[in-house]
XYZ file of N, CA, C and O in Angstrom:
648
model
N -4.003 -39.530 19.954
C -4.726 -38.442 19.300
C -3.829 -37.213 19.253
O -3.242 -36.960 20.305
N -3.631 -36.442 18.266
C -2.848 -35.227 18.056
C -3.744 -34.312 18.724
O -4.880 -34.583 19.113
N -2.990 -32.927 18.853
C -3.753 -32.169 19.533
C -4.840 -31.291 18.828
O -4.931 -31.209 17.603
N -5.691 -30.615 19.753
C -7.086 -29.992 19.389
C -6.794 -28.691 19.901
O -5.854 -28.317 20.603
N -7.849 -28.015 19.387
C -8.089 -26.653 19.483
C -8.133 -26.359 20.950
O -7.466 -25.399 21.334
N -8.844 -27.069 21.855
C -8.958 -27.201 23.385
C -7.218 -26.780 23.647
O -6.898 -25.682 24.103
N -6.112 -27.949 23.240
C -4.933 -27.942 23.506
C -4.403 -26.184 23.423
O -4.226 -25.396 24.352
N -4.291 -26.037 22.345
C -4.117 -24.166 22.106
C -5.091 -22.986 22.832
O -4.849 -21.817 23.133
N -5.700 -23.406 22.905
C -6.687 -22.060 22.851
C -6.535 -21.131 24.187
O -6.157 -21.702 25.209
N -6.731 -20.134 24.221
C -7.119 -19.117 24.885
C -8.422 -19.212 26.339
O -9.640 -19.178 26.165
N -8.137 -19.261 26.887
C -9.150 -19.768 27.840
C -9.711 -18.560 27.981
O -9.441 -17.405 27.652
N -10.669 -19.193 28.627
C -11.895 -18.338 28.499
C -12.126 -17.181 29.651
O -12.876 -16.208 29.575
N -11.389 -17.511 30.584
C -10.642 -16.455 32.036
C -9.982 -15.467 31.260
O -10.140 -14.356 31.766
N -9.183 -15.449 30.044
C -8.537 -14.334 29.528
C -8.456 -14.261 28.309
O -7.417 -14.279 27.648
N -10.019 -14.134 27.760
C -10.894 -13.696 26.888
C -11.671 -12.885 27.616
O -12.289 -13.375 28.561
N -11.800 -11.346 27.286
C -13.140 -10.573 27.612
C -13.997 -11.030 26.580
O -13.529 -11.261 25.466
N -15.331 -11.203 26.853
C -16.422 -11.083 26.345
C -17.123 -10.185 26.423
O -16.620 -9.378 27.206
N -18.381 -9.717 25.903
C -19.316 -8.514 25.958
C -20.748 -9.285 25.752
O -20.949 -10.261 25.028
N -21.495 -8.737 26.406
C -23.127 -8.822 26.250
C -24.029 -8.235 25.086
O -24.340 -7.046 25.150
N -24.342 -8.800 24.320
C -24.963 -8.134 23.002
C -25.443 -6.896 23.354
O -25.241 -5.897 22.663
N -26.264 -6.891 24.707
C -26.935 -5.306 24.896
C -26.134 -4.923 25.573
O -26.751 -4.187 26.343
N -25.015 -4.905 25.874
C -24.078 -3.665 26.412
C -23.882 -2.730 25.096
O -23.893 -3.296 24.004
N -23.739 -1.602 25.143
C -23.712 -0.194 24.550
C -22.041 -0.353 23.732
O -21.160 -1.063 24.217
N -21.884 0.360 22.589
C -20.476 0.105 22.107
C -19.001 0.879 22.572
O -17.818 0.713 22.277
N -19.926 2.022 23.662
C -19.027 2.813 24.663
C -18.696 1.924 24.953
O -17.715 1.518 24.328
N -19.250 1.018 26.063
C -18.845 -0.207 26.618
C -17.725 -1.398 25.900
O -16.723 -1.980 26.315
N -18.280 -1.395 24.971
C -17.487 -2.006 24.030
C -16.137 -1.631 23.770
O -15.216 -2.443 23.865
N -15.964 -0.362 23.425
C -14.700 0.909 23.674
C -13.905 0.742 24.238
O -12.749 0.459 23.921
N -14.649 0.969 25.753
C -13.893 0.914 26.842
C -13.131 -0.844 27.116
O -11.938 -0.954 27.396
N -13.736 -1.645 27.022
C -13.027 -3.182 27.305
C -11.736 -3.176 26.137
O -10.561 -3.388 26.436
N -12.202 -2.905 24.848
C -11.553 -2.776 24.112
C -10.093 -2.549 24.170
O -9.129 -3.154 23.701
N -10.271 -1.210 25.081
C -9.210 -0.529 25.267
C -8.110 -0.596 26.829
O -7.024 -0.092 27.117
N -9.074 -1.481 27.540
C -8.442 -1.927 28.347
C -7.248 -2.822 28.155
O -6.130 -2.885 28.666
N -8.138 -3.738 26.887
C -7.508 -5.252 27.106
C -6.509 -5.561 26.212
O -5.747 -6.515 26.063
N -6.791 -4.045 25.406
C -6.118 -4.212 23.888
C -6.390 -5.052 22.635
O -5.775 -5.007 21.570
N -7.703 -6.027 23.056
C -8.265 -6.919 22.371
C -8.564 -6.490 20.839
O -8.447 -5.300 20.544
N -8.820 -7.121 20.184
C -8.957 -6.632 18.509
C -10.139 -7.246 18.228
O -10.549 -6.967 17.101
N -10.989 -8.151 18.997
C -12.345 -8.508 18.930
C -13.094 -8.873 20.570
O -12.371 -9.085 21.543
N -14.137 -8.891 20.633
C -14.857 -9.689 21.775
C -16.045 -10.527 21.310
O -17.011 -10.304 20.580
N -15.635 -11.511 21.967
C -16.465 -12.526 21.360
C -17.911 -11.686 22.224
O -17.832 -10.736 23.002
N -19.187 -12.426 21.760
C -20.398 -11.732 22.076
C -21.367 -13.249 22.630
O -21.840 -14.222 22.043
N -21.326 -12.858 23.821
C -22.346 -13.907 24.570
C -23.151 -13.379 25.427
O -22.865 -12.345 26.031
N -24.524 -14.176 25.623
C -25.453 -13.633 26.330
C -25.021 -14.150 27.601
O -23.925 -14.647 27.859
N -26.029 -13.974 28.387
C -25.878 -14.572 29.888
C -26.104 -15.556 30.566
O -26.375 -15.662 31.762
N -25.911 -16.778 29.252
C -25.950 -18.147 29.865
C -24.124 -18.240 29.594
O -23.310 -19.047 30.041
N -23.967 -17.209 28.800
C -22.467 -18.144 28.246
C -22.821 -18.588 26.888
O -21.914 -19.361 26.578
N -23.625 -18.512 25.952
C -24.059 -18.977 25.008
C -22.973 -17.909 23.520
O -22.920 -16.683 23.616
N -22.491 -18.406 22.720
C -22.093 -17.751 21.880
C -22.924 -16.845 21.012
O -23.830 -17.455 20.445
N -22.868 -15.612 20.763
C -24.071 -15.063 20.169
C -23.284 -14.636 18.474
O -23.899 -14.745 17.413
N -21.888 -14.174 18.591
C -21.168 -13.557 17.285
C -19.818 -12.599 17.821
O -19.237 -12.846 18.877
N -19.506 -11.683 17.076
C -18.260 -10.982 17.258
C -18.295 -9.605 17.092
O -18.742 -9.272 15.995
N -17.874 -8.437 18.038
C -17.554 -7.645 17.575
C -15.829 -7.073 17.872
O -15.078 -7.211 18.837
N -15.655 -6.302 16.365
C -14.242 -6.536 16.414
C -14.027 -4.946 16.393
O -14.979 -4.177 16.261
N -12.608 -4.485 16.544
C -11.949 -3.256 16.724
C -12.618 -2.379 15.148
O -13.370 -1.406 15.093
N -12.159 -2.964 14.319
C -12.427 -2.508 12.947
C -13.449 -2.308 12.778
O -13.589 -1.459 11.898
N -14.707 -2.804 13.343
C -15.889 -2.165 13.381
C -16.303 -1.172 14.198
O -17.238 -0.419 13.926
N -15.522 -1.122 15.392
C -15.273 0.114 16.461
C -15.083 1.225 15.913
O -15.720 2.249 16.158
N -13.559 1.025 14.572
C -12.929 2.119 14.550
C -13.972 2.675 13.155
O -13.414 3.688 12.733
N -14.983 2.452 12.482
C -15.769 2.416 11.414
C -16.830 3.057 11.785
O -17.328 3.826 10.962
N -17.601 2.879 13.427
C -18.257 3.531 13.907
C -18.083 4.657 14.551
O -19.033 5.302 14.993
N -16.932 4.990 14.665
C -16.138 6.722 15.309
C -15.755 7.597 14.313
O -15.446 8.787 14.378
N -15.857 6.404 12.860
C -15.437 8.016 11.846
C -17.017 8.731 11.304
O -18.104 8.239 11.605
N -16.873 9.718 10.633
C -17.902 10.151 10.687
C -19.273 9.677 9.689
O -18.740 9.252 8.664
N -20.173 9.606 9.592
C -20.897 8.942 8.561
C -20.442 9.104 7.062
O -20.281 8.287 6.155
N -20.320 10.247 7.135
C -19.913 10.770 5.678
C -18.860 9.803 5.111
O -18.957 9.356 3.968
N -18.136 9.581 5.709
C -16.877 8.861 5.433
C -16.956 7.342 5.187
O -16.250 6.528 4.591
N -18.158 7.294 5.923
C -18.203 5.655 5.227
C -19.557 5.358 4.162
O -20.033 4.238 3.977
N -20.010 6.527 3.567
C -20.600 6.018 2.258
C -19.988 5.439 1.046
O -19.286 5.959 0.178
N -20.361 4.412 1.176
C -20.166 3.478 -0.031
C -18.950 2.324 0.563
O -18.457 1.704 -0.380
N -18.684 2.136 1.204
C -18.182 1.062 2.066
C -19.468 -0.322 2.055
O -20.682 -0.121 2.076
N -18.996 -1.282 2.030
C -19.679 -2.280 2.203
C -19.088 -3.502 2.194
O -17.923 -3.575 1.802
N -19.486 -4.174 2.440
C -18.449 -6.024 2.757
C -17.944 -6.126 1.014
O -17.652 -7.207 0.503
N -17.928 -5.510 0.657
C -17.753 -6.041 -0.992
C -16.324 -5.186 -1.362
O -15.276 -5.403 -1.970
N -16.927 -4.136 -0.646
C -15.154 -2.985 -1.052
C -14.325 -2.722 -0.030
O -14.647 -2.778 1.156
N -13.509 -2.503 -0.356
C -12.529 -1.793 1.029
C -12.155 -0.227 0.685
O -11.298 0.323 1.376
N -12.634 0.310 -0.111
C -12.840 1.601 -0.523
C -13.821 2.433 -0.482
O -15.007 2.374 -0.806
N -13.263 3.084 -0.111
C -15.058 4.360 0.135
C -14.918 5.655 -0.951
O -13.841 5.740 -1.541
N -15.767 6.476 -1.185
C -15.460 7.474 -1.454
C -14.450 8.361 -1.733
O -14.076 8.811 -2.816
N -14.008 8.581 -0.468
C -12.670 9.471 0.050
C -11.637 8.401 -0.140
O -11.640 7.190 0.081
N -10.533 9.447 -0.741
C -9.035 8.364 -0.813
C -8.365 9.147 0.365
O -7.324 8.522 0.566
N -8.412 10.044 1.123
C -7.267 10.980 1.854
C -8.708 12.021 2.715
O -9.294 12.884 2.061
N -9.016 11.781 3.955
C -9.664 12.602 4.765
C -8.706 13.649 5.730
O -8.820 13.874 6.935
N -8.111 13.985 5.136
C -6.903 14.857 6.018
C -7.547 16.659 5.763
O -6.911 17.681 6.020
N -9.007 16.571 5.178
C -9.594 17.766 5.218
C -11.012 17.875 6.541
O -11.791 18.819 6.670
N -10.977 16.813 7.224
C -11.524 16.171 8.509
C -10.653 16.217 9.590
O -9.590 15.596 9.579
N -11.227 17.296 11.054
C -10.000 17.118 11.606
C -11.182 16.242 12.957
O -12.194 15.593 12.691
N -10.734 16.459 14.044
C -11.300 15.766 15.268
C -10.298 16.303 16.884
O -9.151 16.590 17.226
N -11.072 16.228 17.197
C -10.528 17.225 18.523
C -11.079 16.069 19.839
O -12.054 15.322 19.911
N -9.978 16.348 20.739
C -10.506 15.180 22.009
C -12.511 15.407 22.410
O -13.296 14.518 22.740
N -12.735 16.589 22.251
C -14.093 17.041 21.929
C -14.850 16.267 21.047
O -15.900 15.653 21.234
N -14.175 16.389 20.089
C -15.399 15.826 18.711
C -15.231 14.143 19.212
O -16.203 13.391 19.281
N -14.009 13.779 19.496
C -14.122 12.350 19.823
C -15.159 12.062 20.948
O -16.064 11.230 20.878
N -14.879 12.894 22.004
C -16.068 11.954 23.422
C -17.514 12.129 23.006
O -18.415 11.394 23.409
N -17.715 13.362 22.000
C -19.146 13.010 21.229
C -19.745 12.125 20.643
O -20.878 11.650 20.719
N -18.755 11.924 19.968
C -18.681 10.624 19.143
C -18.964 9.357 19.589
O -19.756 8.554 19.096
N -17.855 9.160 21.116
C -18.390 7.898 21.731
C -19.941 8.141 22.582
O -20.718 7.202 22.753
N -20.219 9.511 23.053
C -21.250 9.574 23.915
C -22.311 9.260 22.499
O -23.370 8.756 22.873
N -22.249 9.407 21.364
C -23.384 8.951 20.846
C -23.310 7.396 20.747
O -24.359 6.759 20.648
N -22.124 6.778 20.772
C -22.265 5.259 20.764
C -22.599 4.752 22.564
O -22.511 3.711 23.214
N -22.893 5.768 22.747
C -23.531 4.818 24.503
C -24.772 4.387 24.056
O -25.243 3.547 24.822
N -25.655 4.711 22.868
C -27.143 4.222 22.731
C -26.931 3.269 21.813
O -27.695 2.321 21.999
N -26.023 3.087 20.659
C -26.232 2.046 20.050
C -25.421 0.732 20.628
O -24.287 0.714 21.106
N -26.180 -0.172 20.476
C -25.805 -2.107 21.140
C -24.997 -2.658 20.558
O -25.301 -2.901 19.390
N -24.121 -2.955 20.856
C -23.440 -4.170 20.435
C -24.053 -4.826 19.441
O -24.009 -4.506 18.253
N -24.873 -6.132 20.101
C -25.794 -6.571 18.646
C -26.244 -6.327 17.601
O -26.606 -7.188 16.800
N -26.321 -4.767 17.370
C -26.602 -4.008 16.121
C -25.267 -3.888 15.212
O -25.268 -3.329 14.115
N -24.508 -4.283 15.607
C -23.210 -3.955 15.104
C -22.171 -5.186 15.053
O -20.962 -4.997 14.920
N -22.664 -6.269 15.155
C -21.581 -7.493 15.558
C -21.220 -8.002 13.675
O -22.001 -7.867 12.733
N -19.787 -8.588 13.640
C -19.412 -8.752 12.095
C -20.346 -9.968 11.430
O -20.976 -10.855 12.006
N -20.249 -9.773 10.461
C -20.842 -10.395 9.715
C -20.712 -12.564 9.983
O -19.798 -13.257 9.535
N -21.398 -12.854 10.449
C -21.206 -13.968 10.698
C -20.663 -15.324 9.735
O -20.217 -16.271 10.383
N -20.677 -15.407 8.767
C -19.884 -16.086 7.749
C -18.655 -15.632 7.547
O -17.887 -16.340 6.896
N -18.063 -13.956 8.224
C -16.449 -14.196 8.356
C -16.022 -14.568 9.411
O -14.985 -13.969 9.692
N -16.357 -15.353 10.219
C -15.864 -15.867 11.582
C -15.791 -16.728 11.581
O -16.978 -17.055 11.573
N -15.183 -17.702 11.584
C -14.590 -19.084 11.803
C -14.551 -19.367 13.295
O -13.930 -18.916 14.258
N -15.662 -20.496 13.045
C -16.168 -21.486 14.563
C -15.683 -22.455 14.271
O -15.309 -22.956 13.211
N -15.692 -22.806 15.535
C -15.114 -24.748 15.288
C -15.152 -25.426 16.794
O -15.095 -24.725 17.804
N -15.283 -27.257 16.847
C -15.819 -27.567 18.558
C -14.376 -27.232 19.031
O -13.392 -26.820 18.416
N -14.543 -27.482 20.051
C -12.810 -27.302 20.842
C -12.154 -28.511 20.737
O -10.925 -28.448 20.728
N -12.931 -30.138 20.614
C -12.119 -30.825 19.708
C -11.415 -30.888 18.358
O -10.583 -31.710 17.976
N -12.027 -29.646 17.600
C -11.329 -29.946 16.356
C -9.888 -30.023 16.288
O -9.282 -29.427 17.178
N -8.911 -30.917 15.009
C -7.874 -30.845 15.094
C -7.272 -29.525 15.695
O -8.001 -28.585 16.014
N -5.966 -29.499 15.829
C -5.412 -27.957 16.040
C -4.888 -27.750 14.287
O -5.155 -26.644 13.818
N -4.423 -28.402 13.677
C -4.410 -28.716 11.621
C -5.681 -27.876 11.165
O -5.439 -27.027 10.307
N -6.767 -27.959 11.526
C -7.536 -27.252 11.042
C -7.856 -26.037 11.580
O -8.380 -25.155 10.900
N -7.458 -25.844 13.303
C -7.327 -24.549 13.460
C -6.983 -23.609 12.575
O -7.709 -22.722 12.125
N -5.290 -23.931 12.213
C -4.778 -23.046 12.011
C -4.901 -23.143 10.050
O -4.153 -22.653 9.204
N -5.878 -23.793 9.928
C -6.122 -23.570 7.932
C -7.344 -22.493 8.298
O -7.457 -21.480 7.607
N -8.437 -22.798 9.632
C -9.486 -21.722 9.541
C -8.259 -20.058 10.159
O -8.649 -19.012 9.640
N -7.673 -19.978 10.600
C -6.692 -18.752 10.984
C -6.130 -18.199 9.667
O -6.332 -17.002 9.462
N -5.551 -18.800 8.878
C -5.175 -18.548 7.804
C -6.001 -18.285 6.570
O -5.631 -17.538 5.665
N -7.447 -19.121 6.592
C -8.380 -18.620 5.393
C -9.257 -17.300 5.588
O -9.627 -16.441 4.787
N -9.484 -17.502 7.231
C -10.098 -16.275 7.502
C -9.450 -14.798 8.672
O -10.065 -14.143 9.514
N -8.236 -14.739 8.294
C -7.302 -13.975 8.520
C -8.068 -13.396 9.870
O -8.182 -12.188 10.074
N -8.532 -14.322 10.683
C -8.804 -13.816 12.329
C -8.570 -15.227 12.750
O -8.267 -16.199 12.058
N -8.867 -15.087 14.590
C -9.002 -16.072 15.727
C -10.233 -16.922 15.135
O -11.188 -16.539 14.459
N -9.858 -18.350 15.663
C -10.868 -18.975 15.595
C -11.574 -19.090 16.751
O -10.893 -19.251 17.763
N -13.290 -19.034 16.932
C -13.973 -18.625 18.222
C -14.411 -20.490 18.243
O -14.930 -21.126 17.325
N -14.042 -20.928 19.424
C -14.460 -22.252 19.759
C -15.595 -22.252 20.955
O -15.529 -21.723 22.064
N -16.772 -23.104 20.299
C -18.058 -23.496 20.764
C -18.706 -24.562 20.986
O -18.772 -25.256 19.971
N -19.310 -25.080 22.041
C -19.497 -26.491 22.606
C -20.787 -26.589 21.468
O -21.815 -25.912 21.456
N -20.327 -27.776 20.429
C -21.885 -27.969 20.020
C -22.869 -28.262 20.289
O -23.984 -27.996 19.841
N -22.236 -29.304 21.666
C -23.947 -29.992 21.992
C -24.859 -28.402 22.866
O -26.089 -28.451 22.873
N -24.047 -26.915 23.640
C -24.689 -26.336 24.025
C -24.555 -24.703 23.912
O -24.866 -23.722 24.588
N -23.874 -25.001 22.592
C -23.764 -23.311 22.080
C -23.170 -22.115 22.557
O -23.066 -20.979 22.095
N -22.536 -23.088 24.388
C -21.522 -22.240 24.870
C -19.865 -21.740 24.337
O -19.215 -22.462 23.581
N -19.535 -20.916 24.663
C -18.354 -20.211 24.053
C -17.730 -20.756 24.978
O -18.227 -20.883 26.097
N -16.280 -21.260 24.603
C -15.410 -22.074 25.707
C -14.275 -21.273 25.270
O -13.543 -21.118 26.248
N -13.832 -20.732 24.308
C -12.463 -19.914 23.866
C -12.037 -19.643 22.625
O -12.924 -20.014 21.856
N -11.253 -19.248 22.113
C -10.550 -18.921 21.155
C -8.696 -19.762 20.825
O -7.944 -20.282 21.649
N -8.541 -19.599 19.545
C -7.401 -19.908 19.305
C -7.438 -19.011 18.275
O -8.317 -18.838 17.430
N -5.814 -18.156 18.524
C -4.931 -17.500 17.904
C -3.465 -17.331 17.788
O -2.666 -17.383 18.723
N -3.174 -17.103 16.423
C -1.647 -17.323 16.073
C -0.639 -17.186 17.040
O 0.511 -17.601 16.899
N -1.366 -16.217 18.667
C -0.080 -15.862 19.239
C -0.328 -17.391 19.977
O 0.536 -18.258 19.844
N -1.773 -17.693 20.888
C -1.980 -19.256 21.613
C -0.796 -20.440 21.250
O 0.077 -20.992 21.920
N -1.257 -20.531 19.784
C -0.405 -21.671 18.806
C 0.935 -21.694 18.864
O 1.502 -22.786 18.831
N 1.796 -20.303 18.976
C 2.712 -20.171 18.925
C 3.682 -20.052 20.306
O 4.861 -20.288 20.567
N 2.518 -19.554 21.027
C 2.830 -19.827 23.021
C 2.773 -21.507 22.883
O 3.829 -22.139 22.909
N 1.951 -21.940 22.788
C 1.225 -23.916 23.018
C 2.061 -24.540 22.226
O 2.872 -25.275 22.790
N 2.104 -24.460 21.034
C 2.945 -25.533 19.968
C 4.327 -25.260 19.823
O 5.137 -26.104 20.206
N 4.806 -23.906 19.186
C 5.715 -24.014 18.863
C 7.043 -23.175 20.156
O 7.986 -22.498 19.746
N 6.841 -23.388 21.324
C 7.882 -23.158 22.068
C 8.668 -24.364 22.712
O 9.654 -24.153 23.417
């Protein structure tokens, strides 16, 4: 048998995860610990719930104004150049102290851009879901909906190609 996603992946010891109802301060803060660019989102069996990623972090710290007319459809908003917006270490910890009330779960990406797959799947198809959906693929036990890890371009390239 060639190898599987299990073979590559990211274990699950060094993957942070987050709790849907942890706060997106919280979120912030792991974020920024780990340097991570997503956390996968599981409840407290271990169960996979969805994703929240940096880019939605950094979407929720600019100011509302700034993201009218944004939507999964554009990558353009309004504003071409906000350099008439300034932000001060001030205006920022406001910013996050207002994201201590909103959840995680209110905010996790859109679930049809995330690419799942079992941890048997080929590692061949890993890396066509890495490439179609220009993120990690989040691997999940089907028979119990637990999150077992991830595979990403750097895994593949630590695992396969050294």
């Amino acid at each position: 048998m060639g190898l599987t996603c299990r073979d590559v992946m990211v274990e699950p010891d060094q993957q942070r995860t987050i709790l849907p109802e942890e706060s997106i301060a919280t979120a912030f803060n792991i974020i920024r610990e780990s340097k991570a660019r997503f956390l996968p989102v599981v409840d407290s069996r271990g169960q996979y719930v969805g994703v929240f990623t940096a880019p939605t972090l950094m979407k929720l710290l600019l100011p509302r104004a700034a993201t009218i007319g944004l939507n999964s459809d554009t990558r353009r908003g309004q504003f071409s150049n906000l350099s008439f917006m300034t932000l001060s270490k001030a205006d920022f910890d406001a910013q996050l102290g207002r994201l201590r009330t909103e959840k995680v779960s209110d905010n996790m990406s859109n679930p049809a851009n995330i690419p799942v797959a079992a941890p048997d799947t080929p590692v061949m198809e890993g890396i066509y879901l890495i490439y179609k959906f220009k993120r990690h693929v989040i691997l999940v036990d089907p028979g119990t909906g637990r999150f077992i890890g991830t595979v990403s371009p750097n895994s593949l390239l630590e695992h396969v190609f050294s």
